[in-house]
Short mmCIF file of C-alpha atoms and ligand atoms in Angstrom, two decimals:
data_model
loop_
_atom_site.label_atom_id
_atom_site.label_comp_id
_atom_site.label_asym_id
_atom_site.label_seq_id
_atom_site.Cartn_x
_atom_site.Cartn_y
_atom_site.Cartn_z
CA MET R 1 -55.19 -62.34 42.18
CA LYS R 2 -52.33 -60.58 43.92
CA SER R 3 -49.36 -60.10 41.62
CA TYR R 4 -45.85 -58.92 42.51
CA LYS R 5 -43.55 -57.06 40.18
CA ILE R 6 -40.03 -58.45 40.38
CA ALA R 7 -37.01 -56.78 38.79
CA LEU R 8 -34.64 -59.49 37.54
CA ILE R 9 -30.98 -58.66 37.13
CA LYS R 10 -29.28 -61.75 35.79
CA GLY R 11 -25.87 -60.18 35.22
CA ASP R 12 -22.75 -62.04 34.07
CA GLY R 13 -21.18 -65.50 34.19
CA ILE R 14 -23.46 -68.03 35.85
CA GLY R 15 -25.94 -65.25 36.75
CA PRO R 16 -28.50 -66.01 34.00
CA GLU R 17 -28.49 -69.78 34.67
CA ILE R 18 -29.07 -69.50 38.40
CA VAL R 19 -31.68 -66.74 38.18
CA ASP R 20 -33.66 -68.83 35.67
CA GLU R 21 -33.87 -71.63 38.24
CA ALA R 22 -35.02 -69.24 40.96
CA VAL R 23 -37.77 -68.00 38.62
CA LYS R 24 -38.82 -71.60 37.99
CA VAL R 25 -39.16 -72.10 41.73
CA LEU R 26 -40.93 -68.77 42.28
CA ASP R 27 -43.49 -69.65 39.62
CA ALA R 28 -44.08 -73.02 41.26
CA VAL R 29 -44.63 -71.48 44.67
CA ALA R 30 -46.85 -68.72 43.26
CA SER R 31 -49.20 -71.15 41.59
CA CYS R 32 -49.56 -73.21 44.72
CA CYS R 33 -49.92 -70.24 47.11
CA GLY R 34 -52.40 -68.28 45.00
CA PHE R 35 -50.46 -65.22 43.84
CA GLY R 36 -48.55 -64.27 40.72
CA PHE R 37 -45.33 -62.65 39.56
CA SER R 38 -44.48 -60.39 36.66
CA TYR R 39 -40.82 -60.02 35.80
CA ASP R 40 -38.94 -57.09 34.38
CA GLU R 41 -35.41 -57.92 33.18
CA LEU R 42 -32.82 -55.19 33.74
CA LEU R 43 -29.20 -54.91 32.66
CA MET R 44 -26.26 -54.56 34.98
CA GLY R 45 -22.58 -55.44 35.22
CA GLY R 46 -20.33 -56.48 32.35
CA ILE R 47 -23.20 -57.27 30.04
CA ALA R 48 -24.65 -53.80 30.64
CA TYR R 49 -21.26 -52.28 29.87
CA ASP R 50 -20.99 -54.30 26.65
CA ILE R 51 -24.44 -53.24 25.47
CA THR R 52 -24.72 -49.67 26.77
CA GLY R 53 -21.18 -48.60 27.75
CA ASP R 54 -22.29 -48.23 31.40
CA PRO R 55 -22.25 -51.05 34.00
CA LEU R 56 -25.31 -49.45 35.62
CA PRO R 57 -27.65 -47.84 33.08
CA ALA R 58 -30.12 -45.30 34.52
CA GLU R 59 -33.09 -47.45 33.42
CA THR R 60 -31.88 -50.21 35.72
CA VAL R 61 -32.06 -48.00 38.81
CA ALA R 62 -35.45 -46.64 37.74
CA GLY R 63 -36.78 -50.13 36.94
CA ALA R 64 -35.57 -51.50 40.26
CA LEU R 65 -37.19 -48.67 42.22
CA ASN R 66 -40.41 -49.29 40.33
CA SER R 67 -40.62 -52.94 41.44
CA ASP R 68 -41.66 -54.73 44.63
CA ALA R 69 -38.24 -56.37 44.97
CA VAL R 70 -35.08 -57.10 43.02
CA LEU R 71 -33.74 -60.60 42.39
CA PHE R 72 -30.10 -60.46 41.41
CA GLY R 73 -27.71 -63.07 39.98
CA ALA R 74 -24.05 -62.09 39.88
CA ILE R 75 -21.80 -59.70 38.00
CA GLY R 76 -18.21 -59.36 36.88
CA GLY R 77 -15.53 -61.41 35.19
CA GLU R 78 -11.96 -61.22 33.94
CA LYS R 79 -13.14 -59.83 30.64
CA TRP R 80 -13.88 -56.48 32.29
CA ASP R 81 -11.03 -56.44 34.84
CA ASN R 82 -8.89 -54.01 32.91
CA LEU R 83 -11.51 -51.32 32.39
CA PRO R 84 -11.15 -48.00 34.20
CA ARG R 85 -12.54 -48.38 37.74
CA GLU R 86 -15.82 -46.53 37.12
CA LYS R 87 -16.66 -48.75 34.14
CA ARG R 88 -16.05 -51.99 36.00
CA PRO R 89 -19.03 -54.19 36.90
CA GLU R 90 -18.20 -53.90 40.64
CA SER R 91 -18.48 -50.10 40.45
CA GLY R 92 -21.93 -50.54 38.93
CA LEU R 93 -22.91 -52.76 41.85
CA LEU R 94 -21.66 -50.30 44.47
CA ARG R 95 -23.51 -47.41 42.79
CA PHE R 96 -26.61 -49.57 42.57
CA ARG R 97 -26.56 -50.30 46.31
CA LYS R 98 -25.98 -46.63 47.07
CA GLU R 99 -28.70 -45.31 44.76
CA LEU R 100 -31.23 -47.79 46.10
CA GLY R 101 -30.21 -46.95 49.66
CA VAL R 102 -29.89 -50.61 50.66
CA TYR R 103 -27.82 -50.02 53.76
CA ALA R 104 -28.36 -53.35 55.52
CA ASN R 105 -26.88 -56.51 54.09
CA LEU R 106 -28.17 -59.66 55.74
CA ARG R 107 -26.04 -62.72 55.17
CA PRO R 108 -27.15 -65.85 56.97
CA ALA R 109 -24.75 -68.76 57.33
CA VAL R 110 -26.65 -71.94 58.02
CA VAL R 111 -25.24 -75.43 57.97
CA TYR R 112 -27.64 -78.00 56.55
CA ASP R 113 -27.39 -81.18 58.64
CA GLU R 114 -27.10 -83.23 55.48
CA LEU R 115 -23.95 -81.31 54.55
CA ALA R 116 -22.14 -81.13 57.87
CA ASN R 117 -19.43 -83.24 56.23
CA ALA R 118 -18.96 -80.78 53.39
CA SER R 119 -17.28 -78.08 55.45
CA SER R 120 -13.52 -77.91 55.64
CA LEU R 121 -14.04 -77.79 59.42
CA LYS R 122 -14.91 -80.85 61.53
CA PRO R 123 -18.62 -81.76 61.42
CA GLU R 124 -18.97 -81.40 65.21
CA ILE R 125 -17.79 -77.80 64.97
CA VAL R 126 -20.24 -76.78 62.24
CA ARG R 127 -23.31 -78.96 62.82
CA GLY R 128 -26.10 -76.66 64.02
CA VAL R 129 -24.48 -73.37 62.97
CA ASP R 130 -27.14 -70.76 62.29
CA LEU R 131 -25.81 -67.21 62.31
CA MET R 132 -26.58 -63.99 60.54
CA VAL R 133 -24.03 -61.38 59.49
CA VAL R 134 -25.67 -57.94 59.42
CA ARG R 135 -23.27 -55.87 57.34
CA GLU R 136 -23.51 -52.11 56.77
CA LEU R 137 -23.46 -51.80 52.99
CA ILE R 138 -23.35 -48.22 51.75
CA GLY R 139 -20.82 -46.53 54.02
CA GLY R 140 -17.44 -47.13 55.58
CA ILE R 141 -14.21 -47.43 53.65
CA TYR R 142 -15.98 -48.44 50.43
CA PHE R 143 -17.43 -44.96 50.07
CA GLY R 144 -15.47 -42.66 52.42
CA GLU R 145 -13.77 -39.50 51.24
CA PRO R 146 -11.05 -38.58 50.64
CA LYS R 147 -9.94 -41.38 48.39
CA GLY R 148 -7.61 -41.46 45.45
CA ARG R 149 -4.29 -42.50 44.11
CA ASP R 150 -1.27 -41.20 42.31
CA ALA R 151 1.83 -43.02 41.12
CA ASN R 152 3.26 -43.61 44.63
CA LYS R 153 0.31 -43.50 46.94
CA GLY R 154 -3.25 -44.80 47.20
CA TRP R 155 -5.74 -43.88 49.94
CA ASN R 156 -9.24 -44.61 51.18
CA THR R 157 -10.98 -43.41 54.31
CA MET R 158 -13.14 -45.32 56.76
CA VAL R 159 -15.92 -42.94 57.80
CA TYR R 160 -19.13 -43.62 59.69
CA THR R 161 -21.58 -41.03 60.91
CA LYS R 162 -23.57 -41.66 64.02
CA ASP R 163 -26.82 -41.87 62.01
CA GLU R 164 -25.41 -44.56 59.76
CA ILE R 165 -24.39 -46.63 62.78
CA VAL R 166 -27.73 -46.12 64.50
CA ARG R 167 -29.79 -47.40 61.58
CA ILE R 168 -27.73 -50.52 60.94
CA ALA R 169 -27.63 -51.27 64.68
CA HIS R 170 -31.44 -51.12 64.81
CA GLN R 171 -31.60 -53.66 61.99
CA ALA R 172 -29.29 -56.01 63.85
CA PHE R 173 -31.23 -55.77 67.11
CA LYS R 174 -34.58 -56.22 65.35
CA ILE R 175 -33.31 -59.32 63.59
CA ALA R 176 -31.88 -60.64 66.85
CA MET R 177 -35.33 -60.26 68.45
CA SER R 178 -36.69 -62.83 65.98
CA ARG R 179 -33.73 -65.16 66.57
CA GLN R 180 -31.72 -66.04 69.68
CA LYS R 181 -31.57 -62.45 70.92
CA ARG R 182 -27.80 -62.10 70.86
CA VAL R 183 -25.83 -59.45 68.96
CA CYS R 184 -22.05 -59.47 68.70
CA SER R 185 -20.81 -56.16 67.32
CA ILE R 186 -17.52 -56.40 65.44
CA ASP R 187 -15.05 -53.51 65.34
CA LYS R 188 -11.42 -52.52 65.71
CA ALA R 189 -11.99 -50.07 68.56
CA ASN R 190 -8.51 -50.73 69.99
CA VAL R 191 -7.02 -48.98 66.95
CA LEU R 192 -9.62 -47.01 64.96
CA ASP R 193 -11.49 -43.86 66.01
CA VAL R 194 -14.33 -44.75 63.69
CA SER R 195 -14.68 -48.04 65.57
CA GLN R 196 -14.81 -46.26 68.92
CA LEU R 197 -17.78 -44.25 67.71
CA TRP R 198 -19.27 -47.49 66.34
CA ARG R 199 -18.99 -49.23 69.70
CA GLU R 200 -20.39 -46.33 71.75
CA THR R 201 -23.30 -45.88 69.35
CA VAL R 202 -24.18 -49.57 69.31
CA GLU R 203 -24.21 -49.47 73.14
CA GLU R 204 -26.72 -46.61 73.02
CA VAL R 205 -29.02 -48.35 70.55
CA ALA R 206 -28.84 -51.53 72.63
CA LYS R 207 -30.66 -49.75 75.49
CA GLU R 208 -33.81 -49.85 73.36
CA TYR R 209 -33.60 -53.65 73.18
CA PRO R 210 -33.20 -54.75 76.80
CA GLU R 211 -33.97 -58.38 75.91
CA VAL R 212 -31.04 -58.62 73.53
CA GLU R 213 -27.63 -59.52 74.90
CA LEU R 214 -24.91 -57.37 73.33
CA SER R 215 -21.23 -58.25 73.17
CA HIS R 216 -18.31 -56.68 71.29
CA MET R 217 -15.43 -58.35 69.53
CA TYR R 218 -12.39 -57.06 67.67
CA VAL R 219 -12.51 -58.09 64.04
CA ASP R 220 -9.29 -60.10 64.12
CA ASN R 221 -10.54 -62.12 67.08
CA ALA R 222 -13.93 -62.55 65.35
CA ALA R 223 -12.22 -64.03 62.30
CA MET R 224 -10.52 -66.53 64.59
CA GLN R 225 -13.63 -67.30 66.70
CA LEU R 226 -15.68 -68.00 63.56
CA ILE R 227 -13.37 -70.90 62.80
CA ARG R 228 -12.78 -71.98 66.40
CA ASP R 229 -16.41 -72.08 67.58
CA PRO R 230 -18.93 -70.65 65.11
CA LYS R 231 -21.93 -71.76 67.18
CA GLN R 232 -21.22 -69.01 69.71
CA PHE R 233 -22.68 -66.45 67.26
CA ASP R 234 -26.27 -65.47 66.60
CA VAL R 235 -26.21 -62.01 64.93
CA MET R 236 -22.85 -60.49 63.96
CA LEU R 237 -23.15 -56.74 63.41
CA THR R 238 -20.38 -55.30 61.25
CA GLY R 239 -19.30 -52.36 59.11
CA ASN R 240 -18.89 -52.68 55.37
CA ILE R 241 -15.42 -54.11 54.86
CA PHE R 242 -15.32 -56.26 58.00
CA GLY R 243 -18.65 -57.77 56.96
CA ASP R 244 -17.40 -58.38 53.44
CA ILE R 245 -14.53 -60.44 54.79
CA LEU R 246 -16.33 -62.21 57.64
CA SER R 247 -19.32 -63.17 55.51
CA ASP R 248 -17.08 -64.96 53.00
CA GLU R 249 -15.44 -66.74 55.91
CA ALA R 250 -18.81 -67.64 57.45
CA SER R 251 -20.07 -68.98 54.13
CA MET R 252 -17.44 -71.70 54.10
CA LEU R 253 -18.83 -73.17 57.31
CA SER R 254 -21.68 -74.45 55.16
CA GLY R 255 -19.39 -76.31 52.79
CA SER R 256 -20.17 -74.49 49.58
CA ILE R 257 -20.48 -70.83 48.80
CA GLY R 258 -23.13 -72.00 46.33
CA LEU R 259 -25.67 -72.46 49.11
CA LEU R 260 -25.99 -69.11 50.81
CA PRO R 261 -28.40 -66.28 50.07
CA SER R 262 -28.41 -62.64 51.06
CA ALA R 263 -30.72 -59.69 51.31
CA SER R 264 -29.79 -56.02 51.02
CA VAL R 265 -32.52 -53.85 52.40
CA GLY R 266 -33.25 -50.18 52.95
CA ALA R 267 -36.21 -47.87 53.32
CA LYS R 268 -37.28 -48.12 49.68
CA ILE R 269 -36.54 -51.58 48.34
CA GLY R 270 -34.65 -54.81 48.86
CA VAL R 271 -32.18 -56.65 46.64
CA TYR R 272 -31.95 -60.43 47.01
CA GLU R 273 -28.89 -62.23 45.73
CA PRO R 274 -26.60 -65.21 46.30
CA ILE R 275 -23.47 -64.30 48.18
CA HIS R 276 -21.21 -65.90 45.58
CA GLY R 277 -19.87 -64.25 42.45
CA SER R 278 -20.35 -64.85 38.74
CA ALA R 279 -17.94 -67.82 38.47
CA PRO R 280 -17.04 -67.20 34.81
CA ASP R 281 -14.91 -70.37 34.77
CA ILE R 282 -18.01 -72.58 34.99
CA ALA R 283 -20.51 -70.31 33.22
CA GLY R 284 -22.66 -71.84 30.50
CA GLN R 285 -21.85 -75.43 31.49
CA GLY R 286 -25.02 -76.07 33.48
CA ILE R 287 -23.09 -77.14 36.58
CA ALA R 288 -23.53 -74.13 38.89
CA ASN R 289 -25.40 -74.66 42.14
CA PRO R 290 -28.66 -72.65 41.98
CA ILE R 291 -29.53 -73.17 45.66
CA ALA R 292 -28.08 -69.87 46.90
CA THR R 293 -30.24 -67.98 44.40
CA ILE R 294 -33.34 -70.07 45.10
CA SER R 295 -32.77 -69.45 48.78
CA SER R 296 -32.43 -65.70 48.04
CA ALA R 297 -35.83 -65.87 46.36
CA SER R 298 -37.14 -67.34 49.59
CA MET R 299 -35.64 -64.43 51.56
CA MET R 300 -37.34 -62.08 49.09
CA LEU R 301 -40.71 -63.69 49.79
CA ARG R 302 -40.16 -63.45 53.51
CA TYR R 303 -38.66 -59.98 53.89
CA ALA R 304 -40.03 -58.00 50.94
CA LEU R 305 -43.39 -59.59 50.20
CA ASN R 306 -44.38 -60.98 53.58
CA GLU R 307 -45.22 -64.35 52.00
CA ASN R 308 -43.85 -66.44 54.82
CA GLU R 309 -45.71 -69.60 53.95
CA ALA R 310 -44.32 -69.53 50.42
CA ALA R 311 -40.82 -68.92 51.78
CA ASP R 312 -41.20 -71.87 54.16
CA LYS R 313 -42.22 -74.07 51.24
CA ILE R 314 -39.07 -73.15 49.32
CA ASP R 315 -36.83 -73.71 52.33
CA ALA R 316 -38.41 -77.11 52.96
CA ALA R 317 -38.02 -78.10 49.30
CA ILE R 318 -34.32 -77.18 49.34
CA LYS R 319 -33.78 -79.25 52.47
CA ARG R 320 -35.65 -82.15 50.94
CA ALA R 321 -33.57 -82.08 47.75
CA LEU R 322 -30.42 -82.16 49.86
CA SER R 323 -31.63 -84.87 52.21
CA GLU R 324 -32.63 -87.06 49.27
CA GLY R 325 -29.06 -86.83 48.07
CA TYR R 326 -29.37 -84.56 45.06
CA ARG R 327 -26.15 -82.59 44.59
CA THR R 328 -24.71 -80.24 42.01
CA GLY R 329 -21.05 -80.75 41.15
CA ASP R 330 -19.68 -78.48 43.90
CA LEU R 331 -21.04 -80.92 46.50
CA ALA R 332 -20.55 -84.14 44.55
CA GLN R 333 -18.26 -85.73 47.17
CA PHE R 334 -20.70 -85.28 50.02
CA ASP R 335 -23.20 -88.14 50.32
CA ALA R 336 -24.48 -87.62 46.80
CA LYS R 337 -27.05 -90.12 45.54
CA GLU R 338 -27.44 -88.31 42.28
CA ILE R 339 -25.42 -85.56 40.62
CA CYS R 340 -27.62 -83.07 38.86
CA SER R 341 -27.25 -80.09 36.60
CA THR R 342 -28.22 -76.53 37.47
CA SER R 343 -31.56 -76.86 35.78
CA GLU R 344 -32.29 -80.35 37.13
CA MET R 345 -31.75 -79.04 40.66
CA GLY R 346 -34.16 -76.16 39.97
CA SER R 347 -36.78 -78.58 38.64
CA ILE R 348 -36.41 -80.98 41.57
CA ILE R 349 -36.99 -78.15 44.04
CA ALA R 350 -39.89 -76.72 41.99
CA ASN R 351 -41.52 -80.15 41.78
CA TYR R 352 -41.38 -80.70 45.53
CA ILE R 353 -43.22 -77.43 45.96
CA ALA R 354 -45.88 -78.31 43.42
CA LYS R 355 -46.65 -81.57 45.22
C1 IPM D 1 -19.81 -58.72 47.98
C2 IPM D 1 -18.76 -58.51 46.93
C3 IPM D 1 -18.76 -57.02 46.57
C4 IPM D 1 -18.38 -56.26 47.83
C5 IPM D 1 -17.85 -56.65 45.41
C6 IPM D 1 -18.15 -57.46 44.16
C7 IPM D 1 -17.92 -55.18 45.10
O1 IPM D 1 -17.54 -58.96 47.36
O2 IPM D 1 -21.00 -58.45 47.72
O3 IPM D 1 -19.46 -59.19 49.07
O4 IPM D 1 -17.19 -56.14 48.14
O5 IPM D 1 -19.28 -55.79 48.51
MG1 MG D 2 -17.57 -60.00 49.24
#
């Protein structure tokens, strides 16, 4: 029997609870699709700092590279906020992305029909939204040099090389080819030199995808358009910081940040994780929504393991749980028939798959 080796990084806060539910669902789908999983648990984030003194121990990078894919929960929390920057959980995450070379961050924002009322926007604006933010993840202002600070000044630099823009643009166009064939590239080319290079380079790459319609939008306008008329977007191609901001904004179209998955992919390996954080305020209470992580497991099956049928089964089971009115606390006000705990939601989804 085929067996996949999955690196599990549960992390901090609600991370362990939600990853456990995704594993429950993965095991259910494996036994009904005729393959298996073995799991290797690795430390990262605050918990890794507490145990080893390093938010990203070397074994974690090695273990991740030695797996077929990484399933990730969430990291961070107030407890570690006052550590020196390089010891903070977030620094571990950035180093992890860099060392794994996962340059393309795919963040879909999909509105489930059943939850069109859950958005803070009007249902007619969000019903039918299905967009994908393709965010460059290991360059730009997050990593550019020089950077630093002294008592009166702090500085970071937004740098992109042509090669970095070319490879992320290819990802966006390839993804667009399997969707509605529209890419909107987001920049600030009216102000930033780096954005001018971005725009010119994206234009060049676009020539290789004649079927895809390319448009450009300044990031401030894009932030506004996402709220005004989100259905105009198919694939949004962005640099690191613009994508960080716009993907949080896009996530709220769906009503709860607890619903949306993401994939970070590169030449070597992919990391699959919910787009939300570790929510320390609700950790350990069994009320977190595991759907974003379960949906990330589905992306893992689709993109890393090529198990599309299994991924479809998970997606259908999530939809069914929502349409039957099962809700975790974050969505309790929206047509809930039954409020369930984190682990009940995982079991409901796993059971639908088994049937
Ligand atoms: C994200 C997060 C991270 C980022 C933080 C935790 C470093 O906000 O994945 O969007 O800014 O990339
Ligand atoms: Mg973010």
